[in-house]
Tab-separated table of C-alpha atoms in Angstrom:
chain	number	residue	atom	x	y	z
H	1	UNK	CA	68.529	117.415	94.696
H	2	UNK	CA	71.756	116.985	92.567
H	3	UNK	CA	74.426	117.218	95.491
H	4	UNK	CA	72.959	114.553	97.346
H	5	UNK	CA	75.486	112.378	99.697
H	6	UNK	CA	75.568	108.711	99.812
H	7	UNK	CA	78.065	106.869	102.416
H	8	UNK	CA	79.297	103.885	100.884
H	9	UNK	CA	80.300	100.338	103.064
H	10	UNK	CA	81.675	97.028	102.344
H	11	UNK	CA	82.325	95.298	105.033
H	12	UNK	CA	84.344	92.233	105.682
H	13	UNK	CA	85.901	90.121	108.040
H	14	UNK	CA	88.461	91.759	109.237
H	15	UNK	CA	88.213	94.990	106.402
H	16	UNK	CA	85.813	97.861	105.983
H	17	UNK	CA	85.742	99.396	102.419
H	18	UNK	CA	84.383	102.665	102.086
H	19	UNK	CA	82.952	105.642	99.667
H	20	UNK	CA	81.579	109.474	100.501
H	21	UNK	CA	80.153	109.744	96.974
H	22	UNK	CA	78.298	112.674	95.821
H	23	UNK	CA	75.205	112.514	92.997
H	24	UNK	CA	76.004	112.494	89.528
H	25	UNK	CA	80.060	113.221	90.487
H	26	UNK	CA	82.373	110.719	89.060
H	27	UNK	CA	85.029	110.497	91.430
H	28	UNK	CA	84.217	110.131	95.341
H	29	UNK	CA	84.581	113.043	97.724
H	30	UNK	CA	86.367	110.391	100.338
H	31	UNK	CA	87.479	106.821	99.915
H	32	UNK	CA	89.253	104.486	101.964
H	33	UNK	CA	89.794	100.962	103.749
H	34	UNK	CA	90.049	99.508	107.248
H	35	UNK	CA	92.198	96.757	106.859
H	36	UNK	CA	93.786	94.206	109.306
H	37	UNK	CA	91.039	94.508	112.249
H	38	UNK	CA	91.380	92.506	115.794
H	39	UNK	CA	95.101	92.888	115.057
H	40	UNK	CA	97.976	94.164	116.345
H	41	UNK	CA	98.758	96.191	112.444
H	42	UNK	CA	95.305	97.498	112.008
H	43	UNK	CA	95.114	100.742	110.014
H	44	UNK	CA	92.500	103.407	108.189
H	45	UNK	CA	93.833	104.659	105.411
H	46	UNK	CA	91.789	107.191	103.392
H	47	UNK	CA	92.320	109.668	100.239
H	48	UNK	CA	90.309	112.387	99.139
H	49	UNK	CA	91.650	113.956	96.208
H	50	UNK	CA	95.370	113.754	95.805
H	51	UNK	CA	95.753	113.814	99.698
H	52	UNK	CA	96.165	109.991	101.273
H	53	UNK	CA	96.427	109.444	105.210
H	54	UNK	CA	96.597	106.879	107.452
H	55	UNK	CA	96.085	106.005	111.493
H	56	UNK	CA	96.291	103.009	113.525
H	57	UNK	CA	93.720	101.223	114.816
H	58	UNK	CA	95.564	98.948	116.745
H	59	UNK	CA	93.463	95.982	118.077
H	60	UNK	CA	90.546	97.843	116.177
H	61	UNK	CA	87.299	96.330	115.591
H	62	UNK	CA	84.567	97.079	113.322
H	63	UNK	CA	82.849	99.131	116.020
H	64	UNK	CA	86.612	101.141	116.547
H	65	UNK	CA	86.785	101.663	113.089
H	66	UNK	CA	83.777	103.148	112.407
H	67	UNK	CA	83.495	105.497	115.202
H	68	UNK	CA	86.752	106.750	112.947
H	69	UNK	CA	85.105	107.201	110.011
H	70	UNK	CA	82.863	109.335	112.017
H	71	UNK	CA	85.499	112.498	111.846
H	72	UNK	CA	86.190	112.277	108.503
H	73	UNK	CA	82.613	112.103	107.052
H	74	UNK	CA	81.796	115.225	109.191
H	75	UNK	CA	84.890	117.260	108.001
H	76	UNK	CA	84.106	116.141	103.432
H	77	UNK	CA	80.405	116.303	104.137
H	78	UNK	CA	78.853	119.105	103.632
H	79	UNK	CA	75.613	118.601	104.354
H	80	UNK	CA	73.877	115.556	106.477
H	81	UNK	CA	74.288	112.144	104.357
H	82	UNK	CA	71.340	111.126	102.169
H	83	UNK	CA	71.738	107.184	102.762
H	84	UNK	CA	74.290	104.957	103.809
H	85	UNK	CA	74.805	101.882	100.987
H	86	UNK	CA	75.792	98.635	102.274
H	87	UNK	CA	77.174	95.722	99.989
H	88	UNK	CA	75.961	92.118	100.819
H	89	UNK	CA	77.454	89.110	98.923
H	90	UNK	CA	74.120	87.153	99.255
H	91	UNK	CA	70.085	87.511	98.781
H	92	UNK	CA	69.163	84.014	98.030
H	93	UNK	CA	66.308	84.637	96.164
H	94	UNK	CA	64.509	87.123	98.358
H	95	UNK	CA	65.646	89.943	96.672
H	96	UNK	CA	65.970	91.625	93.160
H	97	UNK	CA	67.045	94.581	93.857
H	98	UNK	CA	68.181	96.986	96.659
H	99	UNK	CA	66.177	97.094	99.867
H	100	UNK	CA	65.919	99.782	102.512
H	101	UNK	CA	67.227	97.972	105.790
H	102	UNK	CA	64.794	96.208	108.186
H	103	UNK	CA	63.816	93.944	110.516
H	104	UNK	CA	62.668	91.510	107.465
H	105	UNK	CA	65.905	92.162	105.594
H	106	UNK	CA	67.869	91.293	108.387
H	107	UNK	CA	66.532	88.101	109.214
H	108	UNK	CA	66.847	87.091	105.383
H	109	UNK	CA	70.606	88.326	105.339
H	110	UNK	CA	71.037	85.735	108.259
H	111	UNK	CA	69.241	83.196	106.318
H	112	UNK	CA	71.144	83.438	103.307
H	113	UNK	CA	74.515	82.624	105.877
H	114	UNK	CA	74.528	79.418	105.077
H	115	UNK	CA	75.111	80.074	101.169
H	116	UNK	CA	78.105	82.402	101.465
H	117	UNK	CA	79.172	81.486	105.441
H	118	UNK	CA	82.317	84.180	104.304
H	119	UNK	CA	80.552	86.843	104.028
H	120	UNK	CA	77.198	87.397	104.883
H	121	UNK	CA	78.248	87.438	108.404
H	122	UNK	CA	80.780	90.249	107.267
H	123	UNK	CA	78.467	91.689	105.756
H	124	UNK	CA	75.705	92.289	108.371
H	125	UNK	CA	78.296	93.084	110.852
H	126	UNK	CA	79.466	96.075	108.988
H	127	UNK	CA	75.272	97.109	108.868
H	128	UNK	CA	74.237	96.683	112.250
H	129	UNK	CA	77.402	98.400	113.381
H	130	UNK	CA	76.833	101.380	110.953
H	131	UNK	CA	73.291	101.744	112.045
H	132	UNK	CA	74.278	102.313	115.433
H	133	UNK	CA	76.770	104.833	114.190
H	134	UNK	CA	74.762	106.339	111.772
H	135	UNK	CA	70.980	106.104	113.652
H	136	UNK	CA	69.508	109.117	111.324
H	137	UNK	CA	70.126	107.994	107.852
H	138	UNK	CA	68.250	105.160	106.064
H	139	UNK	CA	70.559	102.327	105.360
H	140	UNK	CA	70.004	100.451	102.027
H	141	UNK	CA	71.593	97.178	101.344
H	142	UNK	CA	72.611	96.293	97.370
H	143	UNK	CA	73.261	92.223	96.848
H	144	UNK	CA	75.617	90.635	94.771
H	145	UNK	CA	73.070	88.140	93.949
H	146	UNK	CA	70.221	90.236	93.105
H	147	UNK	CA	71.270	91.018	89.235
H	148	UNK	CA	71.229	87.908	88.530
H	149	UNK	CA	67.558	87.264	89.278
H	150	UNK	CA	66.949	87.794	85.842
H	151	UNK	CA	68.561	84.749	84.935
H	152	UNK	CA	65.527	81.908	83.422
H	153	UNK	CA	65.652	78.435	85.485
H	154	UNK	CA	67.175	77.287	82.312
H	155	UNK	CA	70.230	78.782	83.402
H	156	UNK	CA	70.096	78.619	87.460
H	157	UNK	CA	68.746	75.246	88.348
H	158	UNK	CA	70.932	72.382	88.307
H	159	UNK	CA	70.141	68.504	87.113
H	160	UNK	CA	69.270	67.945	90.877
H	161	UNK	CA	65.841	66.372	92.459
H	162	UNK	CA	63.370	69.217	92.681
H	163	UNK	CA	63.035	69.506	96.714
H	164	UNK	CA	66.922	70.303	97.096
H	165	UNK	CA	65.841	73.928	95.391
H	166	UNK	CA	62.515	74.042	96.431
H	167	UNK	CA	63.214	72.991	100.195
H	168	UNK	CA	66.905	74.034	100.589
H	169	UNK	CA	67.237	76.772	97.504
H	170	UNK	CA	70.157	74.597	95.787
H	171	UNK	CA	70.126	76.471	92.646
H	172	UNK	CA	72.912	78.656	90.817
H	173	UNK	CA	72.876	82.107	91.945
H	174	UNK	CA	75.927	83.987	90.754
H	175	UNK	CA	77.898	87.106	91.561
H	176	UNK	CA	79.739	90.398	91.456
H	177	UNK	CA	76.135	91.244	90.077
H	178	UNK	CA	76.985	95.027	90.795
H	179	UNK	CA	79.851	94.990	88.788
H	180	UNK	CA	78.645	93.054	85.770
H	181	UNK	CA	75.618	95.733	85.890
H	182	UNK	CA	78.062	99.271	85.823
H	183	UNK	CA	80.628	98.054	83.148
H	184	UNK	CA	77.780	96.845	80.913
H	185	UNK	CA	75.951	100.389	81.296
H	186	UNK	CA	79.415	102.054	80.743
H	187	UNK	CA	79.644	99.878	77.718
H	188	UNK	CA	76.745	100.837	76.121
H	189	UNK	CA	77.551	104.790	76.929
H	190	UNK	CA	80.707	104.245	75.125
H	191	UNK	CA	79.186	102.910	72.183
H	192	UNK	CA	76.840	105.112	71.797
H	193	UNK	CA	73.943	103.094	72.930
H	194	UNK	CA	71.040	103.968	75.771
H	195	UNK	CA	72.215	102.670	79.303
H	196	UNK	CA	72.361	99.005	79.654
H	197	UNK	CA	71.479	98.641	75.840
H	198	UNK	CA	73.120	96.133	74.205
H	199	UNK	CA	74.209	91.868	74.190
H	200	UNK	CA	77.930	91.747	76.388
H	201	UNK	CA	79.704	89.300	77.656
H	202	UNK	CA	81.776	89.992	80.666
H	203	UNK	CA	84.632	88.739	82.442
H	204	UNK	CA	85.354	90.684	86.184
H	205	UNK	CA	88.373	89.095	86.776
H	206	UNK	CA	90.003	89.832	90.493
H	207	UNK	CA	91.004	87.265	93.067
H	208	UNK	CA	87.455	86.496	92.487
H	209	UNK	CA	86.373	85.968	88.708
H	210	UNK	CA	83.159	85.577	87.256
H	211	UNK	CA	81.650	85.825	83.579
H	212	UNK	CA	77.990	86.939	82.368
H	213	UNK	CA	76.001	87.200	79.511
H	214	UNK	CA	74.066	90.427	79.853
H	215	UNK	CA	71.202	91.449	77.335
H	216	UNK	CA	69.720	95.115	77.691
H	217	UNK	CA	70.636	94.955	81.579
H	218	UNK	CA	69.708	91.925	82.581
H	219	UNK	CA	71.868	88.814	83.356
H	220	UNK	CA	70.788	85.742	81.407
H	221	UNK	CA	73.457	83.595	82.768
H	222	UNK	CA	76.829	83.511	84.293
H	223	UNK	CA	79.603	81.516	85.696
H	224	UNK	CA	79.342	81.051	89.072
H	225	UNK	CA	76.616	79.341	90.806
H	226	UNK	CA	75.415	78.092	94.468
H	227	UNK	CA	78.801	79.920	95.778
H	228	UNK	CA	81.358	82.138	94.428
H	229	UNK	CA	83.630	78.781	93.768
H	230	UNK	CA	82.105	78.127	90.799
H	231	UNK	CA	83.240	78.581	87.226
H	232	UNK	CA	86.194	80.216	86.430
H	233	UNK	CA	89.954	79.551	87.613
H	234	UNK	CA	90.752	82.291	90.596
H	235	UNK	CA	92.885	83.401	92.686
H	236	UNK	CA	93.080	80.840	95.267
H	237	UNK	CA	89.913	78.914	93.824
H	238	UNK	CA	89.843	75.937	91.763
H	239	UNK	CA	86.609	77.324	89.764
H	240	UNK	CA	84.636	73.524	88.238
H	241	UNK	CA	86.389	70.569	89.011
H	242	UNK	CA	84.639	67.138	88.544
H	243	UNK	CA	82.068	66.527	91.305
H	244	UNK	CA	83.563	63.516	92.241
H	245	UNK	CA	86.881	64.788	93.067
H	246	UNK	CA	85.403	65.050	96.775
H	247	UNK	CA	85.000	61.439	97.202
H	248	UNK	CA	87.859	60.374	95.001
H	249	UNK	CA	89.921	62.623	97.501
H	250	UNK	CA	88.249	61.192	100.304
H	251	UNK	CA	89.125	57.337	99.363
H	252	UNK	CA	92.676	57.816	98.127
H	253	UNK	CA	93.733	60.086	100.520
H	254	UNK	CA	91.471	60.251	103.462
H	255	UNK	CA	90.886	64.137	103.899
H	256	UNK	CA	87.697	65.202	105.235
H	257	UNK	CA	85.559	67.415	103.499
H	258	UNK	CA	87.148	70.552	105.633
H	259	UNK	CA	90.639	69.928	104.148
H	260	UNK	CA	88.819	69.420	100.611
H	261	UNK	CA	87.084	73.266	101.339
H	262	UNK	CA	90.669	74.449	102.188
H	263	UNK	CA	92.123	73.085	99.334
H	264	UNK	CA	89.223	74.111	96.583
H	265	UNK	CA	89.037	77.596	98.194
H	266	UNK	CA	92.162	78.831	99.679
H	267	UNK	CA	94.923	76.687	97.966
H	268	UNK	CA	93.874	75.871	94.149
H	269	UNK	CA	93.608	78.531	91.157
H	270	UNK	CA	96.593	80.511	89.924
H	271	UNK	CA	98.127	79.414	93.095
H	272	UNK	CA	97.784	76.179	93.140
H	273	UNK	CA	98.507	75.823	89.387
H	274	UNK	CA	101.942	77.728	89.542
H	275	UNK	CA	103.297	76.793	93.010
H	276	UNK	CA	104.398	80.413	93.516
H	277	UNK	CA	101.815	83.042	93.531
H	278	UNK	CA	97.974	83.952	93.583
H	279	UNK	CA	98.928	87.365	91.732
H	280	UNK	CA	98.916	88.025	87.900
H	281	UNK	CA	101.024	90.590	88.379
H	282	UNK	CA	104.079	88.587	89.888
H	283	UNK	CA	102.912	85.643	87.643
H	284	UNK	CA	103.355	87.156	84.309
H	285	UNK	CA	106.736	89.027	85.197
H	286	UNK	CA	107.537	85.148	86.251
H	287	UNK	CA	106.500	84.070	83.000
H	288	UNK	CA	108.244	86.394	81.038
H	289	UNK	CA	111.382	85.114	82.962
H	290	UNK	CA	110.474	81.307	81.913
H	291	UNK	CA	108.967	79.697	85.409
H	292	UNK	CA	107.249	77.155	83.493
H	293	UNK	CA	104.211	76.965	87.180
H	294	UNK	CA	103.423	80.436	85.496
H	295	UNK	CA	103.079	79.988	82.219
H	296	UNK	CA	100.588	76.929	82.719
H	297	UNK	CA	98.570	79.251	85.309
H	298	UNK	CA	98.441	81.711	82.887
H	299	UNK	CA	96.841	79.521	80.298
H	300	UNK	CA	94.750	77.654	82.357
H	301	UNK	CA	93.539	81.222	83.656
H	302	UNK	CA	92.891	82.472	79.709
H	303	UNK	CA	91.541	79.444	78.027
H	304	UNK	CA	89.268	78.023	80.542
H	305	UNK	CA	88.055	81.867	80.711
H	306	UNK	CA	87.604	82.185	76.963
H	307	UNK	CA	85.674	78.634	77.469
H	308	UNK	CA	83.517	80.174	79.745
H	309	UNK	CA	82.523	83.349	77.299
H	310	UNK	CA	81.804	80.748	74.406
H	311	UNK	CA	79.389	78.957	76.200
H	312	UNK	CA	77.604	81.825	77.932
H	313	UNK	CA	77.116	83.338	74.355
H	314	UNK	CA	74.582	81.199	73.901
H	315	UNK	CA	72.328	83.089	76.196
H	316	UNK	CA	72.588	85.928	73.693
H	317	UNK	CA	71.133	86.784	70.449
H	318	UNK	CA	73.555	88.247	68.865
H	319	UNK	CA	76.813	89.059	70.186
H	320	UNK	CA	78.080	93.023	70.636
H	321	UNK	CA	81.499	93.146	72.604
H	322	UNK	CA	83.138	91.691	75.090
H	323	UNK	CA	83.946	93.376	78.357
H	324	UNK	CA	87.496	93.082	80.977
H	325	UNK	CA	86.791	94.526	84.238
H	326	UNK	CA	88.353	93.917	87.709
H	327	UNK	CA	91.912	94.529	88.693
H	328	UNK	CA	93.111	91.456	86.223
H	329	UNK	CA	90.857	92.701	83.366
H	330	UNK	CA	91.565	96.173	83.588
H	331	UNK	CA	95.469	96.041	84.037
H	332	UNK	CA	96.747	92.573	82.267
H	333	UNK	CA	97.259	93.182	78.433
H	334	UNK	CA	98.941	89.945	78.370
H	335	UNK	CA	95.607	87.707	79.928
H	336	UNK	CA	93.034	89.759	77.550
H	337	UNK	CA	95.655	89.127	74.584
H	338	UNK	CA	95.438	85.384	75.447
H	339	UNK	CA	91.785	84.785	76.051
H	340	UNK	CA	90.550	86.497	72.657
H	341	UNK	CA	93.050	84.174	71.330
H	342	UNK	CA	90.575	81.781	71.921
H	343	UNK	CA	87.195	83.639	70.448
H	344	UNK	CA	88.244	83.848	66.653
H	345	UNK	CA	84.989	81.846	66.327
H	346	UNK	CA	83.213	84.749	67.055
H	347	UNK	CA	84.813	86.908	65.196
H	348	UNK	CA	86.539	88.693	67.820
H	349	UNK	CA	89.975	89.988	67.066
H	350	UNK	CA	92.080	92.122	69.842
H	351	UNK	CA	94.534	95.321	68.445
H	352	UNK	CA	97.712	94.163	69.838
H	353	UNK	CA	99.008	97.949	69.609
H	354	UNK	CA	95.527	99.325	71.079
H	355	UNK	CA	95.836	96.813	73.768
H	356	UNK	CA	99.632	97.107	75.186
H	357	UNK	CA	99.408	100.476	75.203
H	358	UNK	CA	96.101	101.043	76.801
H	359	UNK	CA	96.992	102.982	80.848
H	360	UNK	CA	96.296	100.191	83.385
H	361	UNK	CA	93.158	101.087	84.857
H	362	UNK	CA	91.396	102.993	82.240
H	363	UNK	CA	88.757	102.646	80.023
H	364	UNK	CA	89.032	102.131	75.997
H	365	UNK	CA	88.654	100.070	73.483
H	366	UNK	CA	90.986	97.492	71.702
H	367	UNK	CA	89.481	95.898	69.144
H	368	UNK	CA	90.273	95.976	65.572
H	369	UNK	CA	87.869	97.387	63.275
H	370	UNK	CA	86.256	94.511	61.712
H	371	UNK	CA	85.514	92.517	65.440
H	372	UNK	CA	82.480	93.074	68.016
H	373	UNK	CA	83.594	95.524	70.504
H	374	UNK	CA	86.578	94.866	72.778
H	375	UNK	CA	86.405	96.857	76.130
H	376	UNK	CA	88.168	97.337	79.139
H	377	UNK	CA	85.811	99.079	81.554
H	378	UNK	CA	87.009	100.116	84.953
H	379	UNK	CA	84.516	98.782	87.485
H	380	UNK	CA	83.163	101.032	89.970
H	381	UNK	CA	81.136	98.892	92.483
H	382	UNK	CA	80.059	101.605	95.152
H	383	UNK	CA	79.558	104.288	92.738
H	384	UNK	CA	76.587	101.543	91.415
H	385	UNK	CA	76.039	100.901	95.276
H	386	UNK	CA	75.461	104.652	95.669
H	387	UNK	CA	73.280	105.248	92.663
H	388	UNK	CA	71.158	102.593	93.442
H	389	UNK	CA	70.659	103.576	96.932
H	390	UNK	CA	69.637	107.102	95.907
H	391	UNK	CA	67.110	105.600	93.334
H	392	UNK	CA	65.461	103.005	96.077
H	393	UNK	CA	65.100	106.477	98.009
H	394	UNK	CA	63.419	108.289	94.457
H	395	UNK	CA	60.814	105.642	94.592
H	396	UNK	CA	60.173	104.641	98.533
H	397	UNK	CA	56.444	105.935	99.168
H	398	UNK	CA	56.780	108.777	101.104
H	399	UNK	CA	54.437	108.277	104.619
């Protein structure tokens, strides 16, 4: 049962990611994205192997687009599909771990909206649209959340009267859980450790960023909490501001708390900080060219990140490396130069030479040899997606 086949979707609002992944093969048989749905520039584009492609979709919905995946999976599978493995952003605290899809996890999907309004509805759009396209293959559903179910109340509740969490689950709930669980068992393969084994730290660091302290696979704490704008400075997210900054906003300026959203979600982080750009990439060739909005984004980014590691360390026991993942993490030298900067105190010290000339986008590590491990661990998010889909399947009772 080696070669068995696992269909891959992440679905979002107007995207659907996807993965043809095969057991126990590294690299996916077929992976693509449907980007730009209900509009006029809606595409699928798709590689397998060296070979990429693309169609229009043109006014395409979810539905359109996955009728058109329906092709491809039939001509790079080569035998009927195993499971189909769905990404959700949020479980609440239903669930610890993947589910096979039902009636029950639906409903809970829906009543988890509330807490990630984004993209649960994404989400479950993407399954109930794949199950009527794929009605012969169970569909199992991974959460972002679920990892982090490890975490002790210590570390998830917040100073807050106890019937907001026990009536209306206000609590800290964290994500990118799938992520933060494959680097940190890649980790411990490349030190020579069992799966999982070992005390990390993590940064994923994307549009969305998030930190965790993980101990022998499980999560003991991390940086985001209720909803994914907590913590860390992102893209287009502020990450913790003062609480009060709502009402201090509303007073002095009179917004409403939909302009305060907007502004905390969509116009803050490395965008708001630098007035130019939400991308590292443009951001550090701006900085190297002196745009002083860069430079302070950049720092912001790297020592409010390294701020973040410190304190989560105290989840751990001990402390055995520190992990980059996500496109930042795996491809800026410059923002994993700057935020060890900040971590002498733990004795971590980054090889300047190891680090520059690491590829972007592949694993090593770039510490020197006196500090705790320094990686940079591509993430793989549906590979975990598929693995754990085919191990829900390994231990379903059988009727």
């Amino acid at each position: 049962m080696s070669s068995r086949l696992v269909l891959v979707i992440n679905c979002g609002s107007s995207s659907i990611k996807f993965a043809l992944r095969r057991e126990g093969v590294d690299e996916p048989l077929l992976s693509g994205l449907a980007e730009r749905l209900y509009s006029d520039n809606a595409t699928l584009n798709w590689q397998a192997g060296d070979s990429k492609q693309q169609i229009n979709l043109a006014d395409g919905e979810h539905t359109t687009a996955m009728a058109s995946l329906l092709p491809l999976i039939d001509e790079y599978a080569d035998q009927p599909l195993s499971a189909v493995g769905h990404r959700v952003v949020h479980g609440g605290e239903h669930f610890t771990c993947a589910q096979v899809i039902d009636d029950r996890v639906i409903t809970a999907i829906r009543a988890s909206a509330p807490l990630a309004p984004l993209h649960n509805p994404a989400n479950l759009m993407g399954i109930e649209t794949a199950m009527k396209v794929f009605t012969e293959t169970p569909h199992i559903v991974v959460f972002d959340t679920a990892f982090h179910q490890s975490m002790p109340p210590r570390a998830y509740r917040y100073a807050l009267p106890e019937e907001l969490y026990t009536q209306h689950s206000v609590r800290r709930y964290g994500f990118h859980g799938t992520s933060h669980h494959y680097v940190t068992n890649q980790a411990s393969l490349m030190t020579g450790r069992q799966p999982g084994e070992g005390a990390w730290l993590t940064a994923h660091l994307g549009n969305g960023c998030s930190s965790c302290a993980v101990l022998d696979g499980k999560s003991l704490d991390t940086s985001m909490g209720l909803t994914p704008l907590e913590g860390l400075v992102m893209g287009t997210r502020s990450g913790d501001v003062d609480p009060n900054l709502h009402f201090h906003l509303v007073r002095t300026l009179g917004w409403d708390f939909l302009r305060i959203e907007k502004l905390l979600n969509r116009e803050s982080g490395l965008l708001g900080l630098s007035g130019l750009s939400n991308d590292m990439r443009q951001l550090v060739e701006a900085r190297a060219e002196g745009h002083v909005g860069a430079e302070l984004a950049i720092d912001v980014f790297c020592y409010r990140l390294a701020r973040s590691l410190a304190g989560l360390a105290v989840a751990l026991p001990r402390l055995d490396g520190l992990i980059f993942t996500g496109g930042i993490g795996e491809n800026s030298a410059l923002v994993r130069e700057l935020t060890v900067s900040h971590l002498g105190i733990f004795g971590l010290q980054i090889d300047t030479q190891r680090n520059d000339s690491l590829p972007r986008g592949q694993a090593g590590t770039i510490q020197m040899p006196d500090s705790p491990a320094i990686l940079v661990v591509p993430t793989d998010e549906e590979r975990q997606i598929g693995e754990e889909s085919l191990s829900l399947l390994d231990s379903a009772p059988t009727h």
